[in-house]
Structures are given as structure tokens and as C-alpha cells.
């Protein structure tokens, strides 16, 4: 039997969740194919800690062997996951190109000497969950300061996305941080804050400086959270410089002083020196593949993909979306030292978008690659979006009578090309609308050294000092379908 296909591109927090819902919601006539360039899930939230503190490397890389269904931990009190009913396949590969109905990928093999080949896969629906490029200090695909990554002579990618490579990368990074007497962290987002606080806590004798271009940190969160962060950094002994922007030319065109320290300058002319510079800025959405066939869906400035509330890809709307305007107003107020009223950036009610057609109704975009209507870029947000997108695909398939095979389709028994955010009944009347995505309130947890951390959840802010060295990384393993009792897998 030839299958109909749903492709899920990217197997991080959102992609895996979408694949799980699809695998349990479709019949054996359908195949769910999950593609990722890594052979283990990368638990990115613990990467800043693992880069600094040795001894827990293997916990950050989670096998994909059972990824189409959450792992049930006996005695955990969690319900058994639903059975897998669709055919499934995980493919370890680099994605080379994409269109509205097919993807071309290059399989990654264990043996680097294996001749390279390209495979073209057609699909009926696709969930695009390729996220964003992580700043180099926490990016195992980065080759900054190392030969690891691309061959300097040919530019050919030599990384194979394996757990062994990831652990090796952690250990090299740990050595670099341990050997440096001084560290400059550029960018006080969550990653920069975690790097600066962890380095100073693990190595209290190091000189650690955190510089940020704005006059504040974590702008969309409550003032109480920002105050906790700054007070904790001060208590640890981290020097914090706010309101000064690094001249990136001095960061990339490396210069040294007579002590062997790197020199960087701010746009105001201030000179800073450190043996190690960590650039924790410049996260870029991975939307180039989408832009190759849906350029009108890519925002010209921030490069995220525009979507309907159903998470189907759509043309970038004319004018400035209300959530972007709110963010800009929030930034302006904070820049002049004014504390704004409670932001409603991510509390918008979904508007009726039945009049707006999807650009490609079978293409869904979730996670950091989509604009998300002001939602923060986070794993739990991708999880929620994955559920909306996957449920909508299942709904479209069932509503359009597409629970058939390739042979059936050849005889014209179904048509998914007309699938939009409003479904039509047999007589052309409106039937059931698809699910619409509504962002939740901003939520975050930030480590502030090995034991301390702060959080904001449902507008409640707090801090605690009962943290773990490994940030309880094994707790995420069952989410990816892996048994946390075998961390070497």
C-alpha cells in the first residue's frame, strides 16, 4: 500500500509534539515522516549550563528512537499515551530544499566517507518546525574558535549531528571557559544571563562582564523579575553594563591587548577587554527554505513566517500588526526609564480570519520560525502551536475525506488544495472552523547560578534556591519518548 504523507521538518520541542499527535491521530494509510539534522534531540535549555559545568553532558542529548510517542514512566501517575496508528519514520538528514509539496534532503550517515546522495520526498501536508539559529556559544553546529563545523579549506559541513559530537563540543567549550581568566558576555537575554551567572558561580575568581544594548533586561516580563535578575547578578559579582551597544566589527575583527585579552568597543567608544567573548545575540529564524517558494510570507525585517491563527502560512499582512506595535511602544517606554502598564502583547483574542486565505493551505509553520502573534520564543510555546497545527491537519484530512491511499487519490476521491481555515460542507456551506492559536501570558524560568533561579508564571514572579547542577535535564526525556534510566542512549 502506498501511503499519503505528512512531513514534519525539525524534531525539537514543537516538531516532536506535532509528530506524536499525527502518529496517534491518523490511520495506517498515512505516514508521518519526521526529519532532523541531529540524531538526538538537543535539550537547548540546559546548554548554557552544560557548556560551563562538566559532568552532565550526555543528559542534554536525547535519543529519537521512541520519539513518536511519549515514554510512560511507571509509577509517575501520568496516563498512558495513545497508541500509534499511523506509519512513522524518523530520518536523520540535512534538508536541502523545499516546495509547497515536496522536500529534498541529504541523509546523514554514520560513515563520513559514504557518498552523498539527495532524496526527494513528496508530501500532502507539512509542519515546518525548524526554529531559529541559536547564538554560537550554545550552538553545537557552530565552529567559532574551532575547526569543528566546516572544513576551513572547502567550506563543506563536516558536522554530522551526533551525540558524540555534541559531547565533544561541550567539553571543548568547558575547557575554553575554564582556562579564561576573564569573560565578556554580550547580550542580556535569558541565554546571556544564564551564561554570566553560571560562569561566575562555578568560577568565582573570574572577571565576568555582561553588556546589553538596552537600559533594561527581559522587557516583556514584570519589573519584579528584572529586579531579581539584576540583584542576583550583582550579588554574584557580575559586572553589568546596560545601555551600550557593542560595535560588532570589533567583535568579529579580533584584536588583542598586550595581556593577550580580546578588545571590543562599544558604539560610544568604550573599550572592554576579556580573554573570552561570548556573543549571545543575533538569533535568526530559519526561514530561508520557506522563503524559496513563499517569499511573500516572510517578514522583511525580523524574517519570521507570517501565519493565520490556524498556523497555516499566509502572506505578510499590510501595515504593522498590533502586537508588533505594542512591543515597539513597550521598548520605547523602557528606553526612557518609564515603567509601562501591564503589557497585553500576548493576550490578544483571535480575530476572525475566515476572509483571509492561506498562501499554501497544506503548509503549517510553528515555533521560532513563525511570527506567533507576539508569543515568546520558547519550547512550551512551540508545544502549544504544534498541538494546534497537528489537530488542524487531522481535521482537514478527515473532513475532506482524505483517509484514503495514493491509489484512491489518483482517481480524484479527495482534494486537499481547497483546505482553508474555514471548512466547507458538501453544499459549500461553512462547517467547522479549524482551531485558532492564541498566545498565552509570558512564562519563563532563568537559572541564576547553580542553585538559584527565578521564574514568571501566569503573572506570578518568584525566586528559589533549590536548583540542581544538571537543571533536572532527565525530566524532559520522556517527552521525546526516551527512557531517562539510560542516559547513555
mmCIF file with all atom_site columns, C-alpha atoms in Angstrom, residues 325-406:
data_model
loop_
_atom_site.group_PDB
_atom_site.id
_atom_site.type_symbol
_atom_site.label_atom_id
_atom_site.label_alt_id
_atom_site.label_comp_id
_atom_site.label_asym_id
_atom_site.label_entity_id
_atom_site.label_seq_id
_atom_site.pdbx_PDB_ins_code
_atom_site.Cartn_x
_atom_site.Cartn_y
_atom_site.Cartn_z
_atom_site.occupancy
_atom_site.B_iso_or_equiv
_atom_site.pdbx_formal_charge
_atom_site.auth_seq_id
_atom_site.auth_comp_id
_atom_site.auth_asym_id
_atom_site.auth_atom_id
_atom_site.pdbx_PDB_model_num
ATOM 1  C CA . UNK A 1 325 ? 3.309   47.999 17.546 1.00 0.00 ? 325 UNK A CA 1
ATOM 2  C CA . UNK A 1 326 ? 2.770   47.125 21.217 1.00 0.00 ? 326 UNK A CA 1
ATOM 3  C CA . UNK A 1 327 ? 6.256   45.674 21.543 1.00 0.00 ? 327 UNK A CA 1
ATOM 4  C CA . UNK A 1 328 ? 7.774   48.777 19.954 1.00 0.00 ? 328 UNK A CA 1
ATOM 5  C CA . UNK A 1 329 ? 5.831   51.044 22.343 1.00 0.00 ? 329 UNK A CA 1
ATOM 6  C CA . UNK A 1 330 ? 6.960   48.929 25.282 1.00 0.00 ? 330 UNK A CA 1
ATOM 7  C CA . UNK A 1 331 ? 10.609  49.243 24.221 1.00 0.00 ? 331 UNK A CA 1
ATOM 8  C CA . UNK A 1 332 ? 10.343  52.995 23.774 1.00 0.00 ? 332 UNK A CA 1
ATOM 9  C CA . UNK A 1 333 ? 8.905   53.481 27.261 1.00 0.00 ? 333 UNK A CA 1
ATOM 10 C CA . UNK A 1 334 ? 11.559  51.341 28.877 1.00 0.00 ? 334 UNK A CA 1
ATOM 11 C CA . UNK A 1 335 ? 14.298  53.172 26.952 1.00 0.00 ? 335 UNK A CA 1
ATOM 12 C CA . UNK A 1 336 ? 13.336  56.436 28.640 1.00 0.00 ? 336 UNK A CA 1
ATOM 13 C CA . UNK A 1 337 ? 13.024  54.826 32.061 1.00 0.00 ? 337 UNK A CA 1
ATOM 14 C CA . UNK A 1 338 ? 9.217   54.734 32.144 1.00 0.00 ? 338 UNK A CA 1
ATOM 15 C CA . UNK A 1 339 ? 7.685   51.552 33.515 1.00 0.00 ? 339 UNK A CA 1
ATOM 16 C CA . UNK A 1 340 ? 4.780   50.716 31.182 1.00 0.00 ? 340 UNK A CA 1
ATOM 17 C CA . UNK A 1 341 ? 1.423   49.395 32.250 1.00 0.00 ? 341 UNK A CA 1
ATOM 18 C CA . UNK A 1 342 ? 0.949   45.648 32.132 1.00 0.00 ? 342 UNK A CA 1
ATOM 19 C CA . UNK A 1 343 ? 1.518   44.641 28.509 1.00 0.00 ? 343 UNK A CA 1
ATOM 20 C CA . UNK A 1 344 ? -1.233  42.894 26.588 1.00 0.00 ? 344 UNK A CA 1
ATOM 21 C CA . UNK A 1 345 ? 1.116   41.935 23.748 1.00 0.00 ? 345 UNK A CA 1
ATOM 22 C CA . UNK A 1 346 ? 0.330   38.236 24.018 1.00 0.00 ? 346 UNK A CA 1
ATOM 23 C CA . UNK A 1 347 ? -3.223  38.375 25.323 1.00 0.00 ? 347 UNK A CA 1
ATOM 24 C CA . UNK A 1 348 ? -4.999  39.197 22.085 1.00 0.00 ? 348 UNK A CA 1
ATOM 25 C CA . UNK A 1 349 ? -8.187  37.370 21.277 1.00 0.00 ? 349 UNK A CA 1
ATOM 26 C CA . UNK A 1 350 ? -8.001  35.634 17.888 1.00 0.00 ? 350 UNK A CA 1
ATOM 27 C CA . UNK A 1 351 ? -9.678  37.723 15.237 1.00 0.00 ? 351 UNK A CA 1
ATOM 28 C CA . UNK A 1 352 ? -11.945 36.234 12.619 1.00 0.00 ? 352 UNK A CA 1
ATOM 29 C CA . UNK A 1 353 ? -9.582  35.396 9.766  1.00 0.00 ? 353 UNK A CA 1
ATOM 30 C CA . UNK A 1 354 ? -12.083 33.477 7.663  1.00 0.00 ? 354 UNK A CA 1
ATOM 31 C CA . UNK A 1 355 ? -11.786 36.126 4.965  1.00 0.00 ? 355 UNK A CA 1
ATOM 32 C CA . UNK A 1 356 ? -8.020  35.645 4.674  1.00 0.00 ? 356 UNK A CA 1
ATOM 33 C CA . UNK A 1 357 ? -6.878  32.651 2.683  1.00 0.00 ? 357 UNK A CA 1
ATOM 34 C CA . UNK A 1 358 ? -3.801  30.625 3.494  1.00 0.00 ? 358 UNK A CA 1
ATOM 35 C CA . UNK A 1 359 ? -0.974  31.073 0.997  1.00 0.00 ? 359 UNK A CA 1
ATOM 36 C CA . UNK A 1 360 ? -0.471  27.292 0.905  1.00 0.00 ? 360 UNK A CA 1
ATOM 37 C CA . UNK A 1 361 ? -3.208  25.597 2.974  1.00 0.00 ? 361 UNK A CA 1
ATOM 38 C CA . UNK A 1 362 ? -1.155  22.419 3.460  1.00 0.00 ? 362 UNK A CA 1
ATOM 39 C CA . UNK A 1 363 ? 1.876   24.247 4.909  1.00 0.00 ? 363 UNK A CA 1
ATOM 40 C CA . UNK A 1 364 ? 1.879   24.888 8.662  1.00 0.00 ? 364 UNK A CA 1
ATOM 41 C CA . UNK A 1 365 ? 4.604   26.819 10.500 1.00 0.00 ? 365 UNK A CA 1
ATOM 42 C CA . UNK A 1 366 ? 5.225   26.606 14.257 1.00 0.00 ? 366 UNK A CA 1
ATOM 43 C CA . UNK A 1 367 ? 7.825   27.577 16.849 1.00 0.00 ? 367 UNK A CA 1
ATOM 44 C CA . UNK A 1 368 ? 10.554  30.169 16.459 1.00 0.00 ? 368 UNK A CA 1
ATOM 45 C CA . UNK A 1 369 ? 10.164  30.215 12.670 1.00 0.00 ? 369 UNK A CA 1
ATOM 46 C CA . UNK A 1 370 ? 6.670   31.769 12.781 1.00 0.00 ? 370 UNK A CA 1
ATOM 47 C CA . UNK A 1 371 ? 5.607   35.208 13.952 1.00 0.00 ? 371 UNK A CA 1
ATOM 48 C CA . UNK A 1 372 ? 3.325   33.692 16.582 1.00 0.00 ? 372 UNK A CA 1
ATOM 49 C CA . UNK A 1 373 ? 1.233   36.833 17.157 1.00 0.00 ? 373 UNK A CA 1
ATOM 50 C CA . UNK A 1 374 ? 3.627   38.148 19.781 1.00 0.00 ? 374 UNK A CA 1
ATOM 51 C CA . UNK A 1 375 ? 4.218   34.857 21.579 1.00 0.00 ? 375 UNK A CA 1
ATOM 52 C CA . UNK A 1 376 ? 7.656   34.486 23.138 1.00 0.00 ? 376 UNK A CA 1
ATOM 53 C CA . UNK A 1 377 ? 10.159  32.143 21.521 1.00 0.00 ? 377 UNK A CA 1
ATOM 54 C CA . UNK A 1 378 ? 10.130  29.131 23.835 1.00 0.00 ? 378 UNK A CA 1
ATOM 55 C CA . UNK A 1 379 ? 9.713   25.371 23.839 1.00 0.00 ? 379 UNK A CA 1
ATOM 56 C CA . UNK A 1 380 ? 6.379   25.420 25.652 1.00 0.00 ? 380 UNK A CA 1
ATOM 57 C CA . UNK A 1 381 ? 5.045   27.849 23.040 1.00 0.00 ? 381 UNK A CA 1
ATOM 58 C CA . UNK A 1 382 ? 6.191   25.559 20.213 1.00 0.00 ? 382 UNK A CA 1
ATOM 59 C CA . UNK A 1 383 ? 4.488   22.670 22.043 1.00 0.00 ? 383 UNK A CA 1
ATOM 60 C CA . UNK A 1 384 ? 1.160   24.507 22.120 1.00 0.00 ? 384 UNK A CA 1
ATOM 61 C CA . UNK A 1 385 ? 1.450   25.590 18.487 1.00 0.00 ? 385 UNK A CA 1
ATOM 62 C CA . UNK A 1 386 ? 2.307   22.009 17.481 1.00 0.00 ? 386 UNK A CA 1
ATOM 63 C CA . UNK A 1 387 ? -0.933  20.770 19.000 1.00 0.00 ? 387 UNK A CA 1
ATOM 64 C CA . UNK A 1 388 ? -2.986  23.361 17.113 1.00 0.00 ? 388 UNK A CA 1
ATOM 65 C CA . UNK A 1 389 ? -1.248  22.650 13.796 1.00 0.00 ? 389 UNK A CA 1
ATOM 66 C CA . UNK A 1 390 ? -1.368  18.858 14.096 1.00 0.00 ? 390 UNK A CA 1
ATOM 67 C CA . UNK A 1 391 ? -5.021  18.827 15.154 1.00 0.00 ? 391 UNK A CA 1
ATOM 68 C CA . UNK A 1 392 ? -5.881  21.065 12.221 1.00 0.00 ? 392 UNK A CA 1
ATOM 69 C CA . UNK A 1 393 ? -4.120  18.752 9.775  1.00 0.00 ? 393 UNK A CA 1
ATOM 70 C CA . UNK A 1 394 ? -6.014  15.769 11.175 1.00 0.00 ? 394 UNK A CA 1
ATOM 71 C CA . UNK A 1 395 ? -9.254  17.725 10.958 1.00 0.00 ? 395 UNK A CA 1
ATOM 72 C CA . UNK A 1 396 ? -8.594  18.711 7.348  1.00 0.00 ? 396 UNK A CA 1
ATOM 73 C CA . UNK A 1 397 ? -7.734  15.152 6.363  1.00 0.00 ? 397 UNK A CA 1
ATOM 74 C CA . UNK A 1 398 ? -10.836 13.691 7.961  1.00 0.00 ? 398 UNK A CA 1
ATOM 75 C CA . UNK A 1 399 ? -13.175 16.469 6.862  1.00 0.00 ? 399 UNK A CA 1
ATOM 76 C CA . UNK A 1 400 ? -12.007 16.344 3.253  1.00 0.00 ? 400 UNK A CA 1
ATOM 77 C CA . UNK A 1 401 ? -12.400 12.572 3.119  1.00 0.00 ? 401 UNK A CA 1
ATOM 78 C CA . UNK A 1 402 ? -8.657  12.124 2.688  1.00 0.00 ? 402 UNK A CA 1
ATOM 79 C CA . UNK A 1 403 ? -8.387  8.942  4.726  1.00 0.00 ? 403 UNK A CA 1
ATOM 80 C CA . UNK A 1 404 ? -7.529  7.120  1.540  1.00 0.00 ? 404 UNK A CA 1
ATOM 81 C CA . UNK A 1 405 ? -4.455  5.878  -0.256 1.00 0.00 ? 405 UNK A CA 1
ATOM 82 C CA . UNK A 1 406 ? -2.352  7.163  -3.137 1.00 0.00 ? 406 UNK A CA 1
#
